[in-house]
């Protein structure tokens, strides 16, 4: 496998290379550090001089450092022959403190789960990290990387109509929220987020694509998560009402974080 292979091919091969890709493989102490999935290139660094390892270590250090200040950061390290591009993103409702706590786990997890591979993506429930060596071709932002649907179904109760209305509210909200939105509509909690460098128009298209995939892939499942290359969505239905969220999840210092517990979709406010 050479450096010209696309990252898409890596993701598509994960189900064969890593049987545990489609399950949560590690529990966590807080709701935002649960491991959702990993994607690891099969090829390891050819690094007799240690230059790739040095560049990777420098990139990890830069990403972790920036996570105390921002929820999204992208950087490139190394030389012309050892260039590595990496980024992290935290969920839009995490505080800077929680973002740092989440991101600071990712370098260790990446090394533990993937080793010194030429590309890696590790997704936790509250943040993710991605890096790749120069030479990988870009894939569509709409490419689905991972999905999970709740085992319980709730067909025939009007659930799908409420869910779809909540989806519409969230799709509009993620544009006005410039990349992140979370709200509740009639006991359906929905959340959507786009990668930090995606514009509002492309974000709306990505979220729309993810929502359509959720409708098809998860059907009447009581909950679901769809992760595309450039965005993700999650939803959960709570028949007895959405429980109060913890302080770490409800805190937000960004104007791009929005939410509402109102049942009227037109009344959702930031």
XYZ file of C-alpha atoms in Angstrom:
270
model
C 0.000 0.000 0.000
C 1.587 3.276 -1.094
C 1.031 6.833 -0.002
C -1.228 7.458 -2.985
C -4.036 5.348 -1.542
C -7.046 7.447 -0.563
C -8.207 7.780 3.012
C -11.573 6.462 1.814
C -9.982 3.147 0.937
C -8.514 2.981 4.419
C -11.914 3.513 5.987
C -13.557 0.956 3.713
C -10.946 -1.625 4.678
C -11.421 -1.078 8.415
C -14.155 -3.675 8.747
C -11.697 -6.297 7.522
C -8.588 -5.010 9.221
C -10.210 -4.154 12.544
C -13.221 -6.289 13.493
C -14.075 -4.003 16.412
C -14.549 -0.896 14.249
C -18.328 -1.000 14.477
C -18.585 -1.245 18.245
C -17.709 0.947 21.157
C -14.529 -0.741 22.350
C -13.665 1.193 25.483
C -15.694 2.608 28.325
C -14.866 5.981 29.812
C -15.353 7.863 33.042
C -17.267 10.769 31.509
C -19.823 11.071 28.758
C -17.518 12.951 26.392
C -14.537 10.572 26.457
C -16.265 7.360 25.362
C -14.566 5.828 22.339
C -16.962 5.700 19.381
C -14.737 4.373 16.590
C -11.237 4.306 15.168
C -9.861 4.249 11.642
C -6.243 3.205 11.191
C -4.131 2.912 8.064
C -2.601 -0.511 7.607
C 0.800 0.879 6.631
C 3.204 1.915 9.371
C 5.720 4.740 9.093
C 8.984 3.877 7.392
C 10.970 6.041 9.763
C 14.608 4.969 10.227
C 15.675 8.544 10.955
C 12.843 9.219 13.395
C 11.698 12.323 11.513
C 8.080 11.175 11.147
C 7.883 10.319 14.842
C 9.258 13.741 15.742
C 6.792 15.494 13.439
C 3.890 13.446 14.800
C 4.875 14.183 18.391
C 5.150 17.913 17.625
C 1.752 17.890 15.947
C 0.118 16.110 18.907
C 1.648 18.630 21.285
C 0.352 21.540 19.227
C -3.162 20.109 19.028
C -3.391 19.428 22.756
C -2.056 22.885 23.570
C -4.605 24.591 21.326
C -7.495 22.628 22.847
C -7.356 24.886 25.921
C -8.300 27.851 23.704
C -10.496 26.620 20.877
C -12.751 23.730 19.872
C -11.231 23.304 16.413
C -7.651 23.501 15.223
C -5.836 22.273 12.136
C -2.088 22.307 11.598
C 0.725 20.911 9.454
C 4.108 19.871 10.819
C 7.324 18.342 9.525
C 9.483 19.078 6.522
C 8.798 18.873 2.805
C 9.532 15.147 2.916
C 7.841 14.378 6.259
C 4.705 16.528 6.177
C 1.835 15.509 8.467
C -1.493 17.318 8.614
C -3.639 16.918 11.688
C -6.671 18.413 13.364
C -8.937 18.057 16.341
C -12.473 19.163 17.001
C -14.512 19.213 20.198
C -18.267 19.053 20.443
C -19.690 22.552 20.389
C -21.221 22.376 23.864
C -18.004 21.457 25.691
C -16.213 24.026 27.792
C -12.539 24.735 27.081
C -11.646 22.682 30.148
C -13.649 19.661 28.973
C -12.342 20.083 25.436
C -8.783 19.876 26.722
C -9.595 16.847 28.883
C -11.054 15.131 25.832
C -8.348 16.040 23.311
C -5.484 15.281 25.684
C -6.519 11.612 25.641
C -6.409 11.328 21.862
C -2.642 11.116 21.171
C -2.267 8.229 23.620
C -5.355 6.498 22.230
C -4.175 6.972 18.657
C -0.831 5.378 19.467
C -2.483 2.591 21.466
C -5.157 1.763 18.896
C -3.304 2.443 15.639
C 0.409 2.613 16.410
C 2.636 4.684 14.132
C 0.415 4.425 11.073
C 0.530 6.898 8.201
C -3.084 7.940 8.891
C -5.358 7.705 11.894
C -8.754 8.941 13.039
C -10.010 8.437 16.594
C -13.520 9.595 17.481
C -14.642 10.029 21.086
C -18.141 11.131 22.025
C -16.902 14.646 22.723
C -13.993 15.141 20.327
C -11.952 13.566 17.571
C -8.456 13.673 16.136
C -7.366 13.041 12.570
C -3.922 13.030 10.996
C -2.493 11.846 7.711
C 0.831 11.931 5.915
C 1.107 14.074 2.788
C 0.129 12.057 -0.260
C -3.394 11.013 0.636
C -6.079 12.163 -1.760
C -9.111 13.859 -0.239
C -12.457 12.110 -0.018
C -15.955 13.521 -0.167
C -17.133 15.244 2.977
C -20.361 13.259 2.587
C -18.652 9.882 2.914
C -20.132 7.888 5.794
C -17.441 6.641 8.167
C -19.509 5.144 10.964
C -23.084 4.638 12.089
C -24.834 3.226 15.111
C -28.563 2.779 15.677
C -30.418 1.974 18.886
C -31.640 -1.585 19.286
C -35.110 -0.491 20.424
C -37.693 0.492 17.822
C -40.717 2.708 18.373
C -42.708 2.488 15.141
C -46.363 3.413 14.936
C -46.468 6.020 17.713
C -45.849 9.194 15.741
C -42.202 9.038 16.714
C -40.846 9.314 13.177
C -42.878 12.463 12.519
C -41.546 14.094 15.699
C -38.023 12.962 14.898
C -38.186 14.340 11.356
C -39.500 17.673 12.628
C -36.638 17.785 15.116
C -34.267 16.998 12.256
C -35.571 19.975 10.305
C -35.150 22.281 13.290
C -31.601 21.073 13.787
C -30.670 21.444 10.115
C -31.726 25.077 10.204
C -30.130 25.653 13.574
C -26.724 24.315 12.596
C -26.541 27.000 9.889
C -27.526 29.850 12.192
C -25.207 28.362 14.798
C -22.338 28.314 12.279
C -21.541 24.630 12.593
C -23.132 23.367 15.806
C -26.654 23.037 17.139
C -28.446 20.968 19.762
C -32.086 21.124 20.777
C -35.107 19.147 21.923
C -38.461 18.828 20.197
C -41.246 16.798 21.820
C -38.872 14.502 23.725
C -36.489 14.041 20.779
C -33.011 15.344 21.489
C -30.962 16.140 18.366
C -27.414 17.375 17.876
C -25.448 18.217 14.744
C -21.940 19.493 14.095
C -19.737 20.169 11.086
C -15.962 20.240 10.917
C -14.701 23.669 11.883
C -13.458 24.736 8.447
C -16.707 23.885 6.628
C -18.782 26.869 5.474
C -22.451 27.291 6.360
C -23.791 26.197 2.958
C -21.651 23.055 2.787
C -22.427 22.356 6.435
C -26.152 22.446 5.756
C -25.697 20.030 2.856
C -23.589 17.667 4.940
C -26.066 17.676 7.833
C -28.963 17.110 5.413
C -27.113 14.117 3.970
C -26.448 12.711 7.450
C -30.088 13.136 8.472
C -31.289 11.340 5.361
C -28.881 8.510 6.121
C -30.219 8.340 9.675
C -33.779 8.017 8.372
C -32.771 5.185 6.040
C -30.169 3.395 8.142
C -31.864 3.668 11.545
C -35.540 3.702 10.524
C -37.672 3.698 13.676
C -34.740 3.133 16.048
C -35.078 5.092 19.258
C -31.612 6.614 18.796
C -28.872 6.914 16.216
C -25.543 8.480 15.337
C -24.259 9.078 11.813
C -20.652 10.170 11.250
C -19.735 11.533 7.844
C -16.259 12.738 6.922
C -17.128 16.409 7.523
C -20.087 16.308 9.925
C -22.067 14.146 12.299
C -25.544 13.990 13.801
C -27.024 12.225 16.798
C -30.558 11.823 18.077
C -32.296 10.156 21.017
C -35.960 9.802 21.902
C -36.941 9.966 25.566
C -40.603 8.957 26.053
C -40.560 10.269 29.627
C -38.857 13.529 28.753
C -35.253 14.423 28.007
C -33.170 14.145 31.194
C -31.232 17.128 32.444
C -27.740 17.199 30.994
C -24.619 17.416 33.141
C -22.883 20.729 33.664
C -20.018 19.721 31.383
C -22.399 19.206 28.493
C -24.601 22.221 29.097
C -21.775 24.715 29.462
C -20.877 26.700 26.396
C -18.734 29.730 25.764
C -19.186 29.854 22.009
C -21.790 31.712 20.000
C -21.958 28.671 17.715
C -23.514 26.553 20.476
C -27.276 26.696 20.528
C -29.983 24.779 22.271
C -33.576 24.846 23.425
C -35.919 22.625 25.351
C -39.035 24.183 23.852
C -41.462 21.928 22.014
C -42.220 24.628 19.463
C -39.541 24.350 16.760
C -39.838 28.002 15.891
C -38.929 29.010 19.429
C -35.454 27.443 19.532
C -32.977 30.082 20.616
C -29.255 30.329 21.074
